[in-house]
Short mmCIF file of N, CA and C in Angstrom, two decimals:
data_model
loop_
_atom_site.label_atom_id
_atom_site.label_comp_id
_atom_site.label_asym_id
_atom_site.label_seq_id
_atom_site.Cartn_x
_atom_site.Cartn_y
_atom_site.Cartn_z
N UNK A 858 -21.78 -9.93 -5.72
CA UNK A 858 -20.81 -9.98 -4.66
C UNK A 858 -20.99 -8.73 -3.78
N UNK A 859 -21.22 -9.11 -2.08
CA UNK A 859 -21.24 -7.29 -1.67
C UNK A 859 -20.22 -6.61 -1.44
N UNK A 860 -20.16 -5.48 -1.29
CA UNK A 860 -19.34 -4.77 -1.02
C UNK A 860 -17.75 -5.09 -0.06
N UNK A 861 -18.45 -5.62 0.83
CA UNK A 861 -17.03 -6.05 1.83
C UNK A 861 -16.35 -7.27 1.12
N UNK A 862 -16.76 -8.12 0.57
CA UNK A 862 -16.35 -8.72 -0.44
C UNK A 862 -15.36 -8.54 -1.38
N UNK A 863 -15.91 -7.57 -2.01
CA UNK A 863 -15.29 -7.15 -2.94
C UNK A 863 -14.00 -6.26 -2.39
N UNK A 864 -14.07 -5.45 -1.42
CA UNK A 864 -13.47 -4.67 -0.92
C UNK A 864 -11.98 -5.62 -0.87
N UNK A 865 -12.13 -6.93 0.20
CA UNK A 865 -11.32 -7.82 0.97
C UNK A 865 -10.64 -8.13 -0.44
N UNK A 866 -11.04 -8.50 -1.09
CA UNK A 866 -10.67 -9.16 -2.38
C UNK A 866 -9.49 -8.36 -3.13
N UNK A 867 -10.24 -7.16 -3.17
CA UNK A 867 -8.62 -5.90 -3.84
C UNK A 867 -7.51 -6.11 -2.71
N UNK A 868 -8.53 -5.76 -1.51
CA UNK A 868 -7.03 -5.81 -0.56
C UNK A 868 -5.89 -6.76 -0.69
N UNK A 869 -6.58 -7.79 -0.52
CA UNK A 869 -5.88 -9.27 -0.73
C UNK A 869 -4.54 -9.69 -2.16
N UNK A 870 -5.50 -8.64 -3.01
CA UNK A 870 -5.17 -8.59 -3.95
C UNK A 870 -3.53 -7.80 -4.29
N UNK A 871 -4.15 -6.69 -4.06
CA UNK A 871 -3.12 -5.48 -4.00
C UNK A 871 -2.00 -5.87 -2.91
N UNK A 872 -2.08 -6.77 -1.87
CA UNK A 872 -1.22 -7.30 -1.02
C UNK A 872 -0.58 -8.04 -1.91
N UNK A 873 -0.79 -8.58 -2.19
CA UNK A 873 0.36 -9.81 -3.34
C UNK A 873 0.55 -9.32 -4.38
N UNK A 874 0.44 -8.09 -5.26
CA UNK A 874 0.75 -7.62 -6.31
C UNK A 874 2.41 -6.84 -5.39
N UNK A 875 2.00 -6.30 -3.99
CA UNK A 875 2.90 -5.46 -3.66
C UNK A 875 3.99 -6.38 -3.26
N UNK A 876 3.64 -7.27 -2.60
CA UNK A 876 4.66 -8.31 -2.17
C UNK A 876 5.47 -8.78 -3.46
N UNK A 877 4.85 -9.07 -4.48
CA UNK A 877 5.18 -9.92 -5.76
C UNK A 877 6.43 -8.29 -6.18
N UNK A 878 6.08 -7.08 -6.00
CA UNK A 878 6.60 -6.23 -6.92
C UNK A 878 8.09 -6.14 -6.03
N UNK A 879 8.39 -6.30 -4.58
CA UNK A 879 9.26 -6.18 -3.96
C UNK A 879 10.30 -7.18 -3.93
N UNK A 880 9.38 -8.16 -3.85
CA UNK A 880 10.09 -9.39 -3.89
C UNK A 880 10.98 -9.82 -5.22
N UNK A 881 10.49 -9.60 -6.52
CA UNK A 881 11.52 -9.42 -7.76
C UNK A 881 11.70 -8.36 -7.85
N UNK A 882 11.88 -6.60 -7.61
CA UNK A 882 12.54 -5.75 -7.74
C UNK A 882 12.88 -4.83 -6.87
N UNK A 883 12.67 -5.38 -5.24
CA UNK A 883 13.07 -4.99 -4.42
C UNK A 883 14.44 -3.91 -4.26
N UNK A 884 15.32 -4.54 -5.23
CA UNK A 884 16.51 -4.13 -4.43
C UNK A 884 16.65 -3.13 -5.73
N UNK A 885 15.50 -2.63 -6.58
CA UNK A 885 15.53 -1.18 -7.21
C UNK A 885 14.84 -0.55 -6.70
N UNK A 886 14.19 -0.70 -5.59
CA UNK A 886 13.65 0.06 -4.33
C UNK A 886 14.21 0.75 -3.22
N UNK A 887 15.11 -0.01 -2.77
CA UNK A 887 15.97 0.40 -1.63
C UNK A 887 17.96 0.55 -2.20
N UNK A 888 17.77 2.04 -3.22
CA UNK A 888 19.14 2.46 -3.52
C UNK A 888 19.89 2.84 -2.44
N UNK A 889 20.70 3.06 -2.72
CA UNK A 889 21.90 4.05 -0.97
C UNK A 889 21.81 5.43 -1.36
N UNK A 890 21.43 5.98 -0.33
CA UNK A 890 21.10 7.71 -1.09
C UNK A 890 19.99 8.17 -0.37
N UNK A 891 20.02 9.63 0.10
CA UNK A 891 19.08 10.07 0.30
C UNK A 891 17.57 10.32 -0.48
N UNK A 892 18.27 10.27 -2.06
CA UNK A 892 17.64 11.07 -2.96
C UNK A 892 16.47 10.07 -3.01
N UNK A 893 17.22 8.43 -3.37
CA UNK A 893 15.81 7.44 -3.69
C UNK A 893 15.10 7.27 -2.72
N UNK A 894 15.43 7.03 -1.38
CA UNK A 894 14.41 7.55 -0.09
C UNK A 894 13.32 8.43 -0.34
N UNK A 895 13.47 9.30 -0.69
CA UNK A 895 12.66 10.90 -0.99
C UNK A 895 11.80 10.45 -2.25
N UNK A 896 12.54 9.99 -2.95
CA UNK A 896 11.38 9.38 -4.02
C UNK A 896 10.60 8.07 -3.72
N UNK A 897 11.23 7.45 -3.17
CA UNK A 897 10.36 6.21 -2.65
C UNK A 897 8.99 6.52 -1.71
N UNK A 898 9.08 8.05 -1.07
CA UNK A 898 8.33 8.05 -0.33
C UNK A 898 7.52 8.99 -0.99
N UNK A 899 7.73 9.46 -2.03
CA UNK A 899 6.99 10.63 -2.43
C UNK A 899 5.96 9.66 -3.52
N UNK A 900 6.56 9.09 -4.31
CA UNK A 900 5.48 7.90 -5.03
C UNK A 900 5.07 6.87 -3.97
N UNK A 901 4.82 6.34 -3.01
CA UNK A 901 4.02 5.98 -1.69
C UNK A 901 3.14 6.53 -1.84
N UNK A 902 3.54 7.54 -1.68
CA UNK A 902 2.24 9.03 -1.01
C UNK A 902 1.36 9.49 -2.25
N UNK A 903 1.91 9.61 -3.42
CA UNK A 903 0.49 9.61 -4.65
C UNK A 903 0.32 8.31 -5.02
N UNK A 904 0.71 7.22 -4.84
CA UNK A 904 -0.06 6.13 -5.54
C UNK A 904 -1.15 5.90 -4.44
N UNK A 905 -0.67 5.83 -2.90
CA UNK A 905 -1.47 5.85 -2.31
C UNK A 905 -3.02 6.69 -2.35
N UNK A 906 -2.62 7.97 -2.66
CA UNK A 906 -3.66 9.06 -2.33
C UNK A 906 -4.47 8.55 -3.45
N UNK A 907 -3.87 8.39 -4.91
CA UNK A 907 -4.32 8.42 -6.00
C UNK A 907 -5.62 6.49 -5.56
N UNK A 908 -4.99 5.66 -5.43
CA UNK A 908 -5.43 4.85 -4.95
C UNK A 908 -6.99 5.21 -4.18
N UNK A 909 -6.82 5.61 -3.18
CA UNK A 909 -7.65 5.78 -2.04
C UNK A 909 -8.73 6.91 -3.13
N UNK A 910 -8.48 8.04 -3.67
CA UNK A 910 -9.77 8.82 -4.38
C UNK A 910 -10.26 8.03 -5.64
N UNK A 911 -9.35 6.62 -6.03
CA UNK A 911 -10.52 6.33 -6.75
C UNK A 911 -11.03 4.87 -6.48
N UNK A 912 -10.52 5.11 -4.99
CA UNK A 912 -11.38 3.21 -4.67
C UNK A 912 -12.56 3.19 -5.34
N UNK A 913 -13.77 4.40 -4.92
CA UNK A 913 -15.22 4.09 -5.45
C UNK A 913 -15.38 3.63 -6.71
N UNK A 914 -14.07 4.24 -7.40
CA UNK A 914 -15.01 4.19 -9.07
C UNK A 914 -14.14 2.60 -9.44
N UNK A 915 -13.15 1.68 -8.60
CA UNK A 915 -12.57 0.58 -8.91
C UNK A 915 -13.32 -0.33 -8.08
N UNK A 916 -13.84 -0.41 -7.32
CA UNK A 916 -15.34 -1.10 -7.16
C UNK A 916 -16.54 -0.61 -7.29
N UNK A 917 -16.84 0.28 -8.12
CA UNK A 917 -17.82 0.57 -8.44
C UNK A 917 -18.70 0.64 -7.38
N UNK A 918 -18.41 1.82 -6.52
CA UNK A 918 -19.28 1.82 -5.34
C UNK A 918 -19.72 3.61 -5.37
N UNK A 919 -20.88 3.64 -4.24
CA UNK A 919 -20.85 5.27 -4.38
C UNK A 919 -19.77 6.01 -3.42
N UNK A 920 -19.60 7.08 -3.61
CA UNK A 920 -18.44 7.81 -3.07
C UNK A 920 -18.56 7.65 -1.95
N UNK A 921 -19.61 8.02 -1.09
CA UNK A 921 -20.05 7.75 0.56
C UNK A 921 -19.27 6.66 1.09
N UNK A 922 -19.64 5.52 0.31
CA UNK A 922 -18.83 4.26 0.67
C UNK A 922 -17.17 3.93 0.80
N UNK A 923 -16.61 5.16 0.07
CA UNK A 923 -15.04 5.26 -0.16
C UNK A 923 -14.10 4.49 0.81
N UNK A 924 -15.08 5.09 1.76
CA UNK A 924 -13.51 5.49 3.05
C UNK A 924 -13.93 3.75 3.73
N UNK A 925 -15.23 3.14 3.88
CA UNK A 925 -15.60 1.79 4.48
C UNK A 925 -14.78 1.12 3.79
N UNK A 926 -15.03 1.16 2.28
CA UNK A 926 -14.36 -0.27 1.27
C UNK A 926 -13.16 0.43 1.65
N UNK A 927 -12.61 1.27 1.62
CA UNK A 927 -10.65 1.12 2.01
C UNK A 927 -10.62 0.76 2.84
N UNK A 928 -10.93 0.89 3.90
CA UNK A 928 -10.42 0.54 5.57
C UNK A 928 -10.42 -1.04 5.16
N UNK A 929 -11.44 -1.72 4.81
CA UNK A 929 -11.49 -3.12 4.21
C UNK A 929 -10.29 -3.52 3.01
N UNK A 930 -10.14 -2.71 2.13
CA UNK A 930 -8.81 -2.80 1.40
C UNK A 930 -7.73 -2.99 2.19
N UNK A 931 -7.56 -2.17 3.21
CA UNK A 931 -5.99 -1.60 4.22
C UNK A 931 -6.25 -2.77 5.05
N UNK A 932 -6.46 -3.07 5.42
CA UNK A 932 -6.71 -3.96 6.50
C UNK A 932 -5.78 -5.44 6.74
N UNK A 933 -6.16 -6.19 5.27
CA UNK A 933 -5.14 -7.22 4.88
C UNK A 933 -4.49 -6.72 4.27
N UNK A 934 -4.04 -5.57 4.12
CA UNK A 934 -2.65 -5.34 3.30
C UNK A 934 -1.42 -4.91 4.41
N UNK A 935 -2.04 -4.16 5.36
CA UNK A 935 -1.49 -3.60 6.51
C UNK A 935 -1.00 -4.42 7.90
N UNK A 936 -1.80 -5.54 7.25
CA UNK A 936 -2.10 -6.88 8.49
C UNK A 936 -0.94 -7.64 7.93
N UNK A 937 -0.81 -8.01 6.71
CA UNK A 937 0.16 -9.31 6.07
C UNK A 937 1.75 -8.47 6.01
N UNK A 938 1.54 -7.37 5.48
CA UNK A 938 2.44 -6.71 5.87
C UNK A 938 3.37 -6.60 7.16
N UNK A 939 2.86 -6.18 7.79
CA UNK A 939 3.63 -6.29 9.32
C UNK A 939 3.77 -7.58 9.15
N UNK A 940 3.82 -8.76 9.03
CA UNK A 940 3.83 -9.89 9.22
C UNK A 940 5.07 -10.21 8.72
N UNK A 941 5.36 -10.11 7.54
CA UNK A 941 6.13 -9.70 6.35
C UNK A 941 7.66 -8.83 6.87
N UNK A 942 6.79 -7.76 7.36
CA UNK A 942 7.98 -7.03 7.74
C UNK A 942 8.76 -7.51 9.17
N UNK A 943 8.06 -8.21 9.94
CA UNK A 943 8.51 -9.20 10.84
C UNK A 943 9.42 -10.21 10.79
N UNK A 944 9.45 -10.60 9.88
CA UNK A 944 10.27 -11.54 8.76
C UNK A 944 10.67 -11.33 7.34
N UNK A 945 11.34 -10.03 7.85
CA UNK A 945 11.40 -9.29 6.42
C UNK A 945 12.79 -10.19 6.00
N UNK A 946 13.98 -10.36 6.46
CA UNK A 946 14.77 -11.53 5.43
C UNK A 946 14.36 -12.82 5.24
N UNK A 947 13.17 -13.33 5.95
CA UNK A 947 13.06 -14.70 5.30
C UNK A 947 12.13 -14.50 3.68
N UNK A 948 11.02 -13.20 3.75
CA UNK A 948 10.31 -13.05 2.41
C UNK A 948 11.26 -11.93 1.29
N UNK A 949 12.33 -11.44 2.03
CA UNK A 949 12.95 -10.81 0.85
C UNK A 949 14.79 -11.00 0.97
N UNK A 950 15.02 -12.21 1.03
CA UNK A 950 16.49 -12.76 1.24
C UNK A 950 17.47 -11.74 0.33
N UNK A 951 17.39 -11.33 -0.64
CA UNK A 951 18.21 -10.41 -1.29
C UNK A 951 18.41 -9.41 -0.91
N UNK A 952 17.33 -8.54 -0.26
CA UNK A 952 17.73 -7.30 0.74
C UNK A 952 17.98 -7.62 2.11
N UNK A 953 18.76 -6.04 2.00
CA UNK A 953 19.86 -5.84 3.60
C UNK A 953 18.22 -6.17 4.46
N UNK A 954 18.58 -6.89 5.62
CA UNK A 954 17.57 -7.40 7.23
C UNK A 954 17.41 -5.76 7.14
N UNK A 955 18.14 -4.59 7.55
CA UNK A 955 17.89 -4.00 8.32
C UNK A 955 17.00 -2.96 7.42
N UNK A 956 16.26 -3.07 6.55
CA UNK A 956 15.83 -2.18 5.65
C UNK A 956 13.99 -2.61 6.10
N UNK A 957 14.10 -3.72 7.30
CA UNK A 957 12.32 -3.89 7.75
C UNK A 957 11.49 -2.22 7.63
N UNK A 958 12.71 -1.79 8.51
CA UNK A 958 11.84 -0.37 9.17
C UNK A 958 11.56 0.35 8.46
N UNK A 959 11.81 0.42 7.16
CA UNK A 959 11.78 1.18 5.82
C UNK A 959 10.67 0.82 5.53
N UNK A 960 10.50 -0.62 4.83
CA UNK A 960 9.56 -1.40 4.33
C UNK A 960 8.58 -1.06 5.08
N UNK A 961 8.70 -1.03 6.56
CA UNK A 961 7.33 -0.98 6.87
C UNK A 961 6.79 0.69 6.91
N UNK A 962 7.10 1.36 6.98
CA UNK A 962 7.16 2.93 6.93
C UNK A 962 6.65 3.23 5.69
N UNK A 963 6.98 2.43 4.31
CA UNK A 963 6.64 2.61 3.60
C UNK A 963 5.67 2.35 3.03
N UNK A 964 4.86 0.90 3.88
CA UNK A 964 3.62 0.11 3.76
C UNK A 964 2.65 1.25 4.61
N UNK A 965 3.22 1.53 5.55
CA UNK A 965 2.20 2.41 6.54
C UNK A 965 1.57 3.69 5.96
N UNK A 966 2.69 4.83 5.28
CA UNK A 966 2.88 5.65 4.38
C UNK A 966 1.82 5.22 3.21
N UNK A 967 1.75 4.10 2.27
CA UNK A 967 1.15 3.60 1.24
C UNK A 967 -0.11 4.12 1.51
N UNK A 968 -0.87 3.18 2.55
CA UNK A 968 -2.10 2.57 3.33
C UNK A 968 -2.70 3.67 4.09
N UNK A 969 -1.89 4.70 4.84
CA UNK A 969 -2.16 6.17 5.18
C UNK A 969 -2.46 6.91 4.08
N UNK A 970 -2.03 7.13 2.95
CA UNK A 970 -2.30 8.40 1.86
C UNK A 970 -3.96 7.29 1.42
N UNK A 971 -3.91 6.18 1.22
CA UNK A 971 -5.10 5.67 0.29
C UNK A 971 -5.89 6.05 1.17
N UNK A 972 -5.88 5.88 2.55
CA UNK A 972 -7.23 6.11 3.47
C UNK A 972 -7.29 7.50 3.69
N UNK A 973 -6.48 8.47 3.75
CA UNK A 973 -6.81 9.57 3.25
C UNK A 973 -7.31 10.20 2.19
N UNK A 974 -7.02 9.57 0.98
CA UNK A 974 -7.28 9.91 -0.24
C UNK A 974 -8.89 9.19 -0.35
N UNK A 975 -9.59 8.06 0.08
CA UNK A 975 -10.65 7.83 0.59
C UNK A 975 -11.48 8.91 1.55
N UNK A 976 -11.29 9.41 2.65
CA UNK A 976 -12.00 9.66 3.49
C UNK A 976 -12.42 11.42 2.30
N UNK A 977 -11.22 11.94 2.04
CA UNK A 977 -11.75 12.79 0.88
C UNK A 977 -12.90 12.83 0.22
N UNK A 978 -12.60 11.80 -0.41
CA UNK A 978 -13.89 11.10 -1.27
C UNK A 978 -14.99 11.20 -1.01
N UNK A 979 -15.15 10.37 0.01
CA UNK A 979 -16.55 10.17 1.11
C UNK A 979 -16.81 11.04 1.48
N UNK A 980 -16.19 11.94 1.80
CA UNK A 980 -16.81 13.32 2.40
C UNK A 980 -17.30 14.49 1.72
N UNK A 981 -16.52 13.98 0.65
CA UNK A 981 -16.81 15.07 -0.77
C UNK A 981 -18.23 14.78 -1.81
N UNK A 982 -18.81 13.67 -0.94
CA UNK A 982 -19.86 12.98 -2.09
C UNK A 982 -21.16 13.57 -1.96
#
């Protein structure tokens, strides 16, 4: 399988694992409080990063390649997303409508630290 392949495939992937994780535990995501905000965004930001420095070694690619196969990861995740967040009460009816801008801040946030945590990579190889 080549590379972009494989790449599309996590993305695709990791898109419906994230959707699937919001969609049944969404609403232990979005507490009232500053505090879970701050944590919601602070685990964003290392799963992301953490994500993105080890794309190479989860498709087994060389490091150089890091930052290409993410952009291909981010791509449909960042794409279905907005989509998603467009119609954020018809795919997550249990949470408050007005929590899109979150959701998506937080998808953007996600998808920003991995492609950072990629371009690292690649550059470091």
């Amino acid at each position: 399988m080549t590379q972009a392949l494989k790449s599309l495939g996590l993305g695709f992937g990791l898109t419906a694992v994230i959707f699937a994780l919001f969609h049944f535990a969404g609403p232990w995501f979005f507490l009232d409080g500053r505090r879970s905000f701050q944590i919601n965004f602070t685990a964003g930001a290392a799963l992301g990063l953490g994500f993105g420095l080890l794309v190479d070694r989860i498709l087994r690619l060389s490091r150089k390649k890091a930052i290409h196969a993410m952009a291909l990861v981010a791509v449909p995740g960042m794409l279905l997303m907005a989509a998603i967040g467009s119609h954020f009460a018809v795919f997550f009816p249990r949470l408050d409508p007005a929590l899109d801008k979150v959701f998506g801040s937080l998808m953007l946030w996600f998808y920003g630290f991995a492609l950072a945590g990629s371009l690292w990579t690649a550059r470091n190889a």
